[in-house]
Each structure stands twice: as structure tokens, then as C-alpha cells.
Amino acid sequence: MTLRAFLNVDASLTGRRWVGPTAEEDRLAEAMAQQTRLPLALCHTLVRRGVAPEAAAAFLAPALRDLLPDPLSLRDMGPAAARVLRAVAAHEPIAVFADYDVDGGSSAALLITWLRAMGHQATLYIPDRIDEGYGPNVPAMEALADRHRLILCVDCGTLSHDPIAAAVSRGADVVVLDHHLGAETLPPALAVVNPNRQDEDGALGHLCAASVVFLMLVEANRQLRGQGVQGPDLMAMLDLVALATVADVAPLIGVNRALVRQGLKVMARRERIGLRALADVARMDQAPNSYALGFLLGPRVNAGGRIGAADLGARLLCCENEAEAQALAAQLDELNSERREIEMRVRDAALAQAEARGLDGPLVWAAGEGWHPGVVGIVASRLKEATNRPAVVIGLEGGMGKGSGRSVSGVDLGASVHRLAAEGLLVKGGGHRMAAGLTVEEGKLEAAMARLSDLLARQGAGATGPADLKLDGLLMPSAADRALVERLEEAGPFGASAPAPRFAFAAMSVRARRVGETHLRLSFGDGAGPTLEAMAFGAFDGPLGPALMEAGHQRFHLAGRLELNTWNGSTKVQLRLEDAARA
């Protein structure tokens, strides 16, 4: 039996059906509120997460010591940590080979910071996205092996059989610390620590690479303690783990949630020179939260790997010089602005092409000559969000295509891309459940996308329309005060697999004005109590902006998430408006 739409909204202005709490969830939330004395709105959020009343206190204050897994539960962890410690003790030259994204840069910075605290300097190597592509390559690994005894591959390496074999043949040991999907066979590394190896049980498959590196450092410190030596302070490094976890869109559940929560506290101290400089150029004027990591800091760290020098982000994250950090941050900020302009052009072209091909299939895809490979992943994310379907965007050059894909919940894109590569339709491809990268010959493009579409259809992709908007309940503007927002934040951090609580405001009168090209600012109320401010970003990219601008005396149901907006030293509650429907 289909439940009645919340507030009877079967098709909102953005075409979505609103889904509210069930009668059972209402009952459980009210019982929890009585038992715990927590606000009812917060209890609705906890019930949605499957939290029982007796577990509410622990959930709202996640303790890392209770949730951190034993590092040795991952295969090869003991030998990996021991080899790093041997290299440090013997003063062997160490190289860190990292991916060019935030997770790779954060992972590299973790290792370099830890090694530095141990009195050891390491060489950083980040491959160029365009010239070298993702992951280790034979020339780079051979060159590093000629000058280093140990190479640590972070956020890459699990599928790099030939490059790692080349390094080993030249006398170097290689340790892989990764989280990307593994194949049936592993490369000839001394250790491959990866929760997504095929011989792992997948219990820690939600970890990003930086978390895998952090666990290795936990084990290294533990081995040091066994030798009577105190290792570097790992808690102070959790800001890097938090940044990587959110930016890599790892699910904010279990230990990930505790890592991010603790990492945000560390980041708020502004002790890391590089992150402090980055926060300043991003004009962050309040304590960091998961939104800041994902939308303010992360894209700037990524900008170097996307369209600039690949190592800029990692260099900033482990920078020790204030002036150098400020210069790097300014450079990344400028590159990020440039990236946004490139992304907008590719996005418009990709969306037009995908619409012409049809948006109702199991896969949305687009390919274009000269599309910058540094932005195709972001554009794929935009297409996925717009269509609620897996999306792949590919830049073509010289008869070859390099692309990125993003998936929706319940559809494993990485496994399907692996299958395509094994079948010979791709030159190479890899990834994880929610994201993948691929290289394809232009002549095989149509066949590869048709096959990928078929594989995704078998997983249920394309069987749904616009994603339902899930709401945690109904609020009045008078109830949406700062105290409530601060209590709701205790259920965070919010992000992948942990959506922020969203509330509806019924039958509101609206006064709206346009801000910039595409945004909308409005105030709303029920006519009897106080009004509330709201902001709808990108409202004029769709039907939301025009409809609310012409509201007149028409009343609207509004839906979105509550947040605290700080401006010129003043903080007030506002609604981040996501959807609306005529009342």
C-alpha cells in the first residue's frame, strides 16, 4: 500500500513526491521525546536513523575509542605498519605516491606529517591528471624506485600490477593503502591494505583512503609503544581524515561519523597552517561543518588536481610555512574559480546532449571533444542529481575518451565499470560503489555505454523518477530557533548516507527577491507569528525561483533544512530551501 504523500504533495514544483514520517515513526519519536526529554524534531531525526531511545545519548556524542576498529582486522595491516617503522628506523628514503583528489592529498599529508614528527622527510609524488592519469604508472614508479627503498601508494595502487612490479624489480618495497575496488588478483606489493579487497568481508568498505592511512598510523604507534616509544599525536591529524571523508562522499555512518565529528573539533582550533589559509581564502567566518568541508574547502583542495598543478592541494595540507601556505591557498582559490567557469560550460553542453539522448533510461551519459577531464566528474555529479540516475561524462581527445561516473544509492557503478574493463570494452576502469573512472576508445564508446546501461539496469537503475523528498516532520516558524538548530546538529555530521534533517512549513505566505543570477532569498510566515528567512541557491536554474517570485497572495508549502547563518558577526536561523509546493 502506497502511503499518502506528506501534506498531499504528490508532485512539488521540482516534480518530487514528499514523504514524511510514518504513523509508527511518529509514535516512536513521541515516545523517545517523553523518555529522553530531547526535542521532538530531533527525536524524529533519530528515529529515522534507527536509533533507539536508550542509544540516543551515545549516538549524539559518538566516542572514537568505542567505534574505531582494530587496525589488524584489515589484511596486511601488521606488515604494512612494520615496514614503515623499519624504513624510519633505518633512515631509508620513502616516497608517497598519491591520487590527485582530496582523499589522496589528505592521505599523503597524513603520512608526511607523521613521518616529519618522527624526524623523517618523505618525497611527495602526485601524477598529472592529463599526462599520466589516475594511479601509479611504470615510468614514475621506476624513477621513484631508483631513489627510494619504500614507496607508499595511497588512494591508488590496488589495480596497478605492472607499475608496482616495475618498482619491485628495481629493488623497492611497495605498500598500498587504498579503498578502491580490488580485482581477483593483487599487485606484487609487500602489503595491500584495502577494506575493499575481494578477500575482505566489506565491514569497513565505507572507509576512505585517509581513514585506512589513519588506521595504519594507529597500528604503527601501537607497535612503537611495544618498543617503549611514544608515537606522534594522531588525534591532531583527524582534521585531514574528516576533510577526506566528506570530500570523497564516504558514508557518514559508524566510525566515519565519529572521525568527522572529532576532526571538525580539531579543525576548529585552526592549528594546521594550510587549512587555516584555505579557510581564510574561502571566507569561512564560523566553525567548520560538513558543508564547509564538502563545498568550501574540498573543491579548493581539488582544484589543483583538476586544472592546475596536481600536487598543490597535498602540498598545502602538509605545509609548515605561513607565507607559502597563503600563496598556495590563493593559487587554489583562483584555480577553483577557473574550474567553476569550465564546469559550467561543460555542464550545459553535457545536459543538452543527455536530454537529446533521453533522461529516462538506466544511465545518463554525455561525451564531448575537448571537455576538460578535470571537471567531468563534477558534471557527472550534477547530471546524477538532476536525474536520480547513474551518470557518466567523458572528455574526448585524439580518439580516446577519459571519463568519470557517479552513482545513486543501491547501484554499484564501480563493479559494473570493472566488468566492462574485463570484457575489453574499456581500455581501463575502476572505482567504488558511488564513483568510477574510465578510459575508452572513441570507436567503442557507444557499445561501452550500451553495455554499462544494461548492467546498471539489472541493478534497478532507471526504475524510479525524481527522488522522493524525505521529510522529518512539520515545523512552525516560531519553533525554528537557534537552540533547536544546535540540538539538531548533534545528530550530525550530515552528508552521504546521513542526510540532514529536513522539515516542511505548511501554507506559508512568501516574500521573495532574486539574488545574483540564479539565487532566491525569501522571508515567510503563517501571518500570526514571526517570519523566517530562507535561501534557495540555484532556484532560477529550475521552476522554484520563477514560481516563488510570482507568489502574490498564493500560499506555499516550503521544505528544506535549517541552518545557522552568520553574517557580519550576527547569527540567525535560516531555511536552506530545497523544494516548494502550492498549498
XYZ file of C-alpha atoms in Angstrom:
583
model
C 0.000 0.000 0.000
C 1.377 3.414 -1.006
C 1.476 5.890 1.845
C -0.266 9.209 1.373
C 2.129 11.965 0.335
C 3.159 14.338 3.127
C 0.922 17.463 3.059
C -0.635 15.773 -0.005
C 2.324 16.853 -2.139
C 2.496 14.209 -4.867
C 4.351 16.459 -7.293
C 6.136 19.537 -5.937
C 7.423 22.430 -8.036
C 10.507 20.292 -8.755
C 8.377 17.233 -9.552
C 9.060 15.352 -6.333
C 6.749 13.476 -4.008
C 7.078 14.471 -0.363
C 7.417 11.602 2.085
C 7.073 12.264 5.803
C 7.292 10.108 8.916
C 5.043 7.054 9.076
C 2.493 6.712 11.860
C 4.863 4.254 13.543
C 7.786 6.712 13.288
C 5.577 9.439 14.768
C 4.714 7.162 17.668
C 8.351 6.167 18.277
C 9.526 9.801 18.129
C 6.916 10.916 20.651
C 7.853 8.042 22.973
C 11.551 8.930 22.662
C 10.842 12.604 23.404
C 8.977 11.623 26.589
C 11.723 9.195 27.657
C 14.783 11.328 26.841
C 13.426 14.904 27.122
C 15.005 15.643 23.731
C 13.160 17.952 21.283
C 10.541 16.114 19.237
C 12.101 17.312 15.965
C 15.431 15.764 16.980
C 13.683 12.540 18.031
C 12.147 12.268 14.556
C 15.641 12.507 13.065
C 16.992 9.857 15.444
C 14.087 7.502 14.743
C 14.736 7.854 11.003
C 18.314 6.752 11.660
C 17.098 3.679 13.537
C 18.362 4.951 16.906
C 16.609 3.510 19.955
C 15.868 5.761 22.990
C 18.462 4.006 25.133
C 21.119 4.552 22.418
C 20.302 8.227 21.789
C 22.880 9.692 24.192
C 25.733 7.599 22.730
C 24.649 8.413 19.176
C 24.599 12.160 19.855
C 28.107 12.014 21.337
C 29.967 9.355 19.292
C 33.212 8.320 21.004
C 36.027 7.398 18.645
C 37.522 4.995 21.201
C 34.282 2.964 21.130
C 33.901 2.948 17.336
C 37.464 2.759 15.971
C 38.069 -0.749 14.620
C 41.185 -2.759 15.392
C 43.575 -1.885 12.531
C 44.672 -5.515 12.418
C 41.172 -6.511 11.301
C 42.362 -5.435 7.831
C 44.623 -7.827 5.929
C 48.306 -6.890 5.539
C 47.998 -4.129 8.157
C 50.639 -5.533 10.524
C 53.333 -5.952 7.835
C 52.491 -2.538 6.340
C 52.996 -0.682 9.634
C 56.092 -2.713 10.494
C 57.689 -1.927 7.114
C 57.094 1.804 7.566
C 58.682 1.681 11.022
C 61.714 -0.238 9.686
C 62.197 2.401 6.988
C 62.056 5.180 9.578
C 64.460 3.392 11.940
C 66.962 2.734 9.125
C 66.573 6.261 7.635
C 65.580 4.750 4.291
C 64.308 7.146 1.614
C 60.491 6.950 1.434
C 58.219 8.167 -1.389
C 54.479 8.794 -1.101
C 52.592 8.278 -4.385
C 49.070 9.706 -4.031
C 45.949 10.317 -6.083
C 45.337 13.937 -7.108
C 41.988 14.382 -5.304
C 41.198 15.478 -1.735
C 41.340 11.934 -0.358
C 44.706 11.322 -1.988
C 46.098 14.692 -0.906
C 44.846 14.255 2.674
C 46.245 10.713 2.817
C 49.639 11.943 1.618
C 49.588 14.841 4.091
C 48.793 12.432 6.951
C 51.820 10.283 6.133
C 54.164 13.228 5.536
C 53.036 14.920 8.790
C 53.517 11.701 10.789
C 56.891 10.944 9.211
C 58.016 14.532 9.828
C 57.089 14.149 13.511
C 59.281 11.023 13.503
C 62.173 13.084 12.111
C 61.851 11.697 8.594
C 61.310 13.627 5.336
C 59.404 11.879 2.519
C 59.153 12.593 -1.204
C 55.652 13.505 -2.437
C 54.601 12.380 -5.909
C 51.189 13.212 -7.390
C 50.609 12.187 -11.032
C 49.320 14.728 -13.532
C 45.652 14.028 -14.305
C 46.012 14.685 -18.036
C 49.537 13.479 -18.831
C 49.664 10.458 -16.510
C 46.086 9.737 -15.464
C 44.938 8.063 -12.258
C 47.205 5.824 -10.236
C 50.780 4.565 -10.496
C 52.399 4.331 -13.931
C 55.538 2.435 -14.925
C 57.882 5.392 -15.693
C 57.015 7.224 -12.455
C 57.317 4.111 -10.287
C 60.638 3.136 -11.876
C 62.015 6.627 -11.281
C 60.864 6.590 -7.639
C 62.233 3.066 -7.101
C 65.672 4.167 -8.310
C 65.847 6.737 -5.494
C 63.702 5.222 -2.681
C 63.644 1.978 -0.736
C 59.945 2.225 0.168
C 57.035 3.587 -1.888
C 53.670 4.139 -0.186
C 50.768 4.252 -2.680
C 47.774 5.989 -1.122
C 44.234 6.172 -2.546
C 45.507 4.192 -5.529
C 47.544 1.101 -6.427
C 45.154 -1.810 -5.851
C 44.885 -2.470 -9.604
C 48.406 -1.297 -10.550
C 50.063 -4.653 -11.250
C 52.634 -3.585 -13.881
C 53.738 -0.289 -12.267
C 54.228 -1.937 -8.868
C 56.036 -4.897 -10.460
C 58.345 -2.400 -12.183
C 59.176 -0.742 -8.853
C 59.738 -4.084 -7.110
C 62.037 -5.271 -9.909
C 64.254 -2.262 -9.158
C 64.592 -3.173 -5.505
C 61.917 -1.030 -3.839
C 59.229 -2.282 -1.476
C 55.706 -1.036 -2.179
C 52.895 -0.695 0.378
C 49.383 0.099 -0.904
C 46.890 1.929 1.368
C 43.701 2.204 -0.665
C 39.918 1.785 -0.660
C 39.084 1.292 -4.347
C 37.507 -1.966 -5.507
C 40.048 -4.766 -5.855
C 40.265 -7.418 -8.573
C 40.671 -11.175 -8.044
C 44.453 -10.842 -8.002
C 46.551 -8.273 -6.144
C 49.679 -6.488 -7.381
C 53.103 -7.735 -6.145
C 53.284 -5.235 -3.297
C 54.696 -6.067 0.116
C 51.267 -5.191 1.559
C 47.906 -4.155 0.139
C 45.735 -2.703 2.904
C 42.285 -2.130 1.448
C 38.865 -2.806 3.038
C 37.515 -3.371 -0.498
C 39.878 -6.199 -1.403
C 37.859 -9.161 -2.614
C 39.068 -11.272 0.321
C 37.849 -8.728 2.899
C 34.375 -9.026 4.433
C 33.400 -5.451 3.484
C 32.617 -4.413 7.067
C 34.950 -1.420 6.668
C 34.218 -0.866 2.995
C 32.848 2.601 3.737
C 36.264 3.953 4.787
C 38.030 6.435 2.526
C 41.764 6.084 1.876
C 42.693 8.673 4.516
C 40.913 6.564 7.143
C 42.861 3.496 6.002
C 46.089 5.524 6.338
C 44.966 6.721 9.786
C 44.387 3.114 10.915
C 47.848 2.173 9.651
C 49.314 5.017 11.735
C 47.312 3.802 14.763
C 48.911 0.386 14.291
C 52.364 1.946 13.775
C 52.001 3.909 17.022
C 50.872 0.730 18.768
C 53.967 -1.120 17.540
C 56.100 1.826 18.706
C 54.528 1.620 22.182
C 55.521 -2.048 22.236
C 59.105 -0.831 21.782
C 58.704 1.719 24.583
C 58.478 4.676 22.185
C 55.717 7.331 22.138
C 54.456 7.950 18.603
C 53.186 11.243 17.129
C 49.803 12.669 18.232
C 47.240 11.137 15.882
C 44.190 12.925 17.285
C 45.618 16.223 15.987
C 45.585 14.726 12.468
C 41.863 13.987 12.386
C 41.137 17.270 10.597
C 42.699 15.693 7.482
C 40.682 12.489 7.906
C 37.461 14.491 8.272
C 38.187 16.566 5.164
C 38.902 13.465 3.077
C 35.878 11.537 4.352
C 33.412 14.287 3.482
C 35.055 15.349 0.209
C 35.217 11.741 -1.016
C 31.494 11.382 -0.227
C 32.128 8.439 2.084
C 29.000 7.473 4.056
C 28.853 9.311 7.381
C 27.931 6.251 9.420
C 29.681 4.251 12.129
C 33.320 5.161 12.649
C 33.236 7.647 9.743
C 30.761 9.760 11.683
C 32.981 9.746 14.771
C 36.102 10.538 12.700
C 34.423 13.534 11.078
C 32.893 14.768 14.346
C 36.283 14.689 16.087
C 38.062 16.050 13.023
C 35.781 19.093 12.915
C 36.692 19.864 16.536
C 40.382 19.684 15.640
C 39.856 21.885 12.579
C 38.024 24.495 14.647
C 41.298 25.036 16.582
C 42.856 26.339 13.312
C 46.230 24.784 14.122
C 47.035 23.365 10.664
C 48.633 26.181 8.695
C 47.385 25.029 5.288
C 43.764 24.535 6.324
C 43.771 27.864 8.160
C 44.963 29.646 5.000
C 42.377 27.799 2.922
C 39.541 28.658 5.327
C 40.557 32.316 5.142
C 40.530 32.495 1.319
C 37.169 30.670 1.365
C 35.920 33.417 3.736
C 34.776 30.929 6.385
C 33.637 33.031 9.336
C 32.234 30.311 11.579
C 33.212 26.921 12.974
C 33.662 24.333 10.209
C 30.916 21.808 9.490
C 30.470 19.074 6.898
C 29.052 21.590 4.402
C 32.242 23.649 4.665
C 34.384 20.552 4.086
C 32.373 19.409 1.075
C 31.624 22.709 -0.632
C 34.175 25.305 0.532
C 37.450 23.558 1.390
C 37.239 20.329 -0.616
C 36.703 21.920 -4.056
C 39.645 24.265 -3.497
C 41.985 21.427 -2.499
C 40.751 19.540 -5.568
C 41.229 22.479 -7.945
C 44.971 21.874 -8.377
C 44.455 18.260 -9.411
C 41.604 19.222 -11.723
C 43.021 22.091 -13.761
C 46.345 23.178 -12.216
C 49.481 21.605 -10.764
C 48.429 18.230 -9.389
C 50.381 18.452 -6.126
C 49.168 21.882 -4.954
C 46.449 20.546 -2.631
C 48.643 17.960 -0.926
C 51.479 20.472 -0.557
C 49.126 22.944 1.112
C 47.766 20.336 3.541
C 51.225 19.478 4.860
C 52.711 22.972 4.553
C 54.637 24.337 7.565
C 55.358 27.865 6.300
C 52.703 30.544 6.782
C 53.649 32.647 3.728
C 53.895 29.598 1.474
C 50.516 28.343 2.730
C 48.856 31.675 1.979
C 50.343 31.711 -1.528
C 49.227 28.124 -2.219
C 45.732 28.808 -0.853
C 45.371 31.912 -3.023
C 46.504 29.938 -6.083
C 44.000 27.154 -5.362
C 41.215 29.690 -4.803
C 41.937 31.245 -8.205
C 42.061 27.822 -9.881
C 38.755 26.925 -8.247
C 37.087 29.995 -9.782
C 38.512 28.996 -13.159
C 37.292 25.429 -12.607
C 33.746 26.682 -11.946
C 33.662 28.528 -15.288
C 34.930 25.473 -17.191
C 32.478 23.237 -15.333
C 29.523 25.466 -16.221
C 30.311 25.303 -19.943
C 30.763 21.515 -19.917
C 27.661 21.046 -17.742
C 25.407 22.963 -20.131
C 26.713 21.043 -23.153
C 26.509 17.670 -21.366
C 22.971 18.285 -20.126
C 21.780 19.290 -23.607
C 23.332 16.153 -25.090
C 21.944 13.886 -22.374
C 18.453 15.396 -22.767
C 18.587 14.787 -26.511
C 19.562 11.167 -25.849
C 16.835 10.796 -23.193
C 16.886 11.048 -19.407
C 14.577 8.133 -18.620
C 16.990 5.223 -19.127
C 19.135 3.447 -16.518
C 22.199 5.549 -17.439
C 22.602 9.228 -18.300
C 25.770 9.914 -20.266
C 27.430 12.511 -22.462
C 30.763 12.827 -24.263
C 32.361 15.818 -25.940
C 35.535 16.740 -27.775
C 37.878 18.814 -25.639
C 35.840 18.579 -22.426
C 38.329 19.094 -19.626
C 38.985 15.776 -17.823
C 39.320 17.684 -14.558
C 35.635 18.631 -14.449
C 33.869 15.607 -15.953
C 33.407 14.030 -12.508
C 31.710 17.132 -11.101
C 29.466 17.378 -14.167
C 28.568 13.692 -13.774
C 27.508 14.512 -10.201
C 25.281 17.331 -11.475
C 23.619 15.034 -14.031
C 23.099 12.351 -11.391
C 21.481 14.842 -9.030
C 19.241 16.231 -11.769
C 18.006 12.836 -12.976
C 18.329 10.451 -9.990
C 20.232 8.078 -12.274
C 23.865 6.965 -12.582
C 25.699 9.380 -14.869
C 28.926 9.219 -16.889
C 30.601 12.212 -18.557
C 33.549 11.729 -20.927
C 36.048 14.137 -22.462
C 37.303 13.076 -25.914
C 40.687 13.847 -27.386
C 42.688 12.148 -30.140
C 40.301 9.224 -30.478
C 40.394 8.422 -26.753
C 37.901 9.268 -24.030
C 38.584 9.835 -20.324
C 35.528 9.942 -18.136
C 34.081 9.844 -14.669
C 30.848 8.404 -13.354
C 28.700 8.938 -10.269
C 26.051 6.566 -8.993
C 22.862 6.625 -6.946
C 22.135 4.701 -3.773
C 21.745 0.972 -4.321
C 23.561 0.848 -7.673
C 27.206 -0.303 -7.672
C 28.816 1.631 -10.515
C 32.391 0.569 -9.734
C 31.623 -3.133 -10.114
C 29.938 -2.537 -13.486
C 32.867 -0.467 -14.766
C 35.247 -3.243 -13.649
C 33.138 -5.698 -15.641
C 33.346 -3.529 -18.768
C 37.121 -3.332 -18.466
C 37.343 -7.116 -18.060
C 35.194 -7.554 -21.176
C 37.546 -5.355 -23.216
C 35.086 -2.544 -23.858
C 37.238 -0.135 -21.832
C 40.976 0.487 -22.009
C 40.828 0.630 -18.222
C 38.340 1.406 -15.495
C 37.890 1.235 -11.747
C 36.299 2.832 -8.737
C 33.881 2.046 -5.937
C 30.120 1.812 -5.479
C 29.342 5.514 -5.859
C 32.075 6.735 -8.226
C 34.223 5.378 -11.045
C 36.740 6.460 -13.655
C 37.265 5.025 -17.112
C 39.277 5.298 -20.328
C 37.599 4.213 -23.572
C 38.451 4.230 -27.268
C 36.110 6.580 -29.125
C 35.183 3.788 -31.546
C 33.930 1.627 -28.656
C 32.132 4.434 -26.829
C 28.561 3.681 -27.917
C 28.959 -0.067 -27.325
C 30.540 0.505 -23.904
C 27.769 2.847 -22.748
C 25.065 0.480 -24.062
C 26.630 -2.396 -22.125
C 27.061 -0.259 -18.993
C 23.419 0.801 -19.272
C 22.395 -2.863 -19.423
C 24.491 -3.796 -16.368
C 23.091 -0.885 -14.356
C 19.516 -1.685 -15.395
C 19.929 -5.142 -13.833
C 20.628 -3.386 -10.526
C 17.421 -1.342 -10.787
C 18.869 1.892 -12.166
C 16.323 3.945 -14.054
C 13.328 2.302 -12.412
C 12.435 5.454 -10.491
C 11.517 9.023 -11.326
C 12.748 12.066 -9.405
C 13.879 11.058 -5.933
C 11.266 11.460 -3.229
C 11.963 14.283 -0.789
C 12.096 12.689 2.646
C 10.993 14.989 5.454
C 11.416 14.572 9.190
C 8.237 16.387 10.066
C 6.356 19.680 10.207
C 7.505 22.865 11.962
C 6.149 26.344 12.593
C 8.495 29.301 12.047
C 8.260 30.158 15.764
C 9.721 26.727 16.677
C 12.741 27.117 14.390
C 15.040 28.869 16.842
C 18.791 28.711 17.353
C 18.527 26.251 20.246
C 16.663 23.738 18.063
C 19.172 24.043 15.214
C 22.067 23.465 17.609
C 20.378 20.351 19.021
C 19.687 19.017 15.515
C 23.374 19.471 14.637
C 24.199 16.984 17.411
C 22.742 14.260 15.171
C 25.353 15.156 12.527
C 27.648 15.488 10.795
C 25.397 15.194 7.761
C 26.349 14.012 4.313
C 26.398 10.790 2.296
C 24.101 8.118 3.818
C 23.319 10.572 6.632
C 21.069 13.253 5.146
C 20.456 16.389 7.153
C 17.016 16.568 8.782
C 14.535 18.313 6.517
C 11.302 19.905 7.644
C 8.217 21.275 5.981
C 6.458 24.543 6.759
C 2.803 24.383 5.719
C 0.778 27.047 3.921
C 3.231 29.906 4.279
C 2.892 33.383 2.787
C 6.077 34.265 0.918
C 8.006 37.423 0.014
C 10.870 36.706 -2.371
C 13.622 38.567 -4.177
C 16.252 37.489 -6.652
C 19.898 37.420 -5.526
C 22.538 37.380 -8.258
C 21.808 35.407 -11.412
C 20.227 32.228 -10.063
C 19.598 32.505 -6.303
C 16.474 33.440 -4.334
C 16.154 34.962 -0.869
C 12.773 34.978 0.831
C 11.011 35.525 4.117
C 7.951 33.513 5.049
C 5.447 33.129 7.832
C 1.935 31.994 8.709
C 0.667 35.554 9.248
C 0.251 35.100 13.003
C 3.757 34.554 14.396
C 7.312 35.539 13.488
C 8.734 35.196 9.976
C 11.758 33.132 8.971
C 14.401 33.881 6.352
C 15.200 31.351 3.620
C 17.766 30.977 0.859
C 17.324 28.891 -2.290
C 20.565 28.521 -4.229
C 20.212 27.945 -7.956
C 16.445 28.498 -7.705
C 16.310 30.071 -11.169
C 18.014 27.058 -12.757
C 14.618 25.362 -12.378
C 10.943 26.149 -11.674
C 11.404 27.068 -7.989
C 12.618 30.640 -8.480
C 10.027 31.863 -11.024
C 7.087 30.322 -9.108
C 8.035 31.844 -5.744
C 8.869 35.242 -7.261
C 5.300 35.388 -8.575
C 3.730 34.091 -5.347
C 1.493 37.126 -4.718
C -1.187 36.084 -2.219
C -0.748 32.382 -3.062
C 0.434 30.285 -0.095
C 3.122 27.609 -0.403
C 4.323 24.582 1.493
C 8.094 25.004 1.879
C 10.697 22.299 2.594
C 14.378 22.312 3.420
C 16.975 22.130 6.166
C 17.505 24.594 8.990
C 20.918 26.171 9.459
C 22.633 28.989 11.307
C 23.715 31.834 9.043
C 26.472 34.101 10.345
C 26.905 37.476 8.673
C 28.875 40.459 9.973
C 29.188 38.859 13.393
C 25.437 38.233 13.716
C 23.996 34.700 13.709
C 20.404 33.829 12.889
C 18.366 30.836 11.777
C 17.540 30.421 8.120
C 15.977 27.714 5.975
C 18.064 26.284 3.143
C 15.074 25.942 0.813
C 15.097 22.816 -1.364
C 11.544 22.494 -2.594
C 8.083 24.046 -2.525
C 4.519 23.199 -3.488
C 1.380 25.264 -3.859
C -0.771 24.898 -0.765
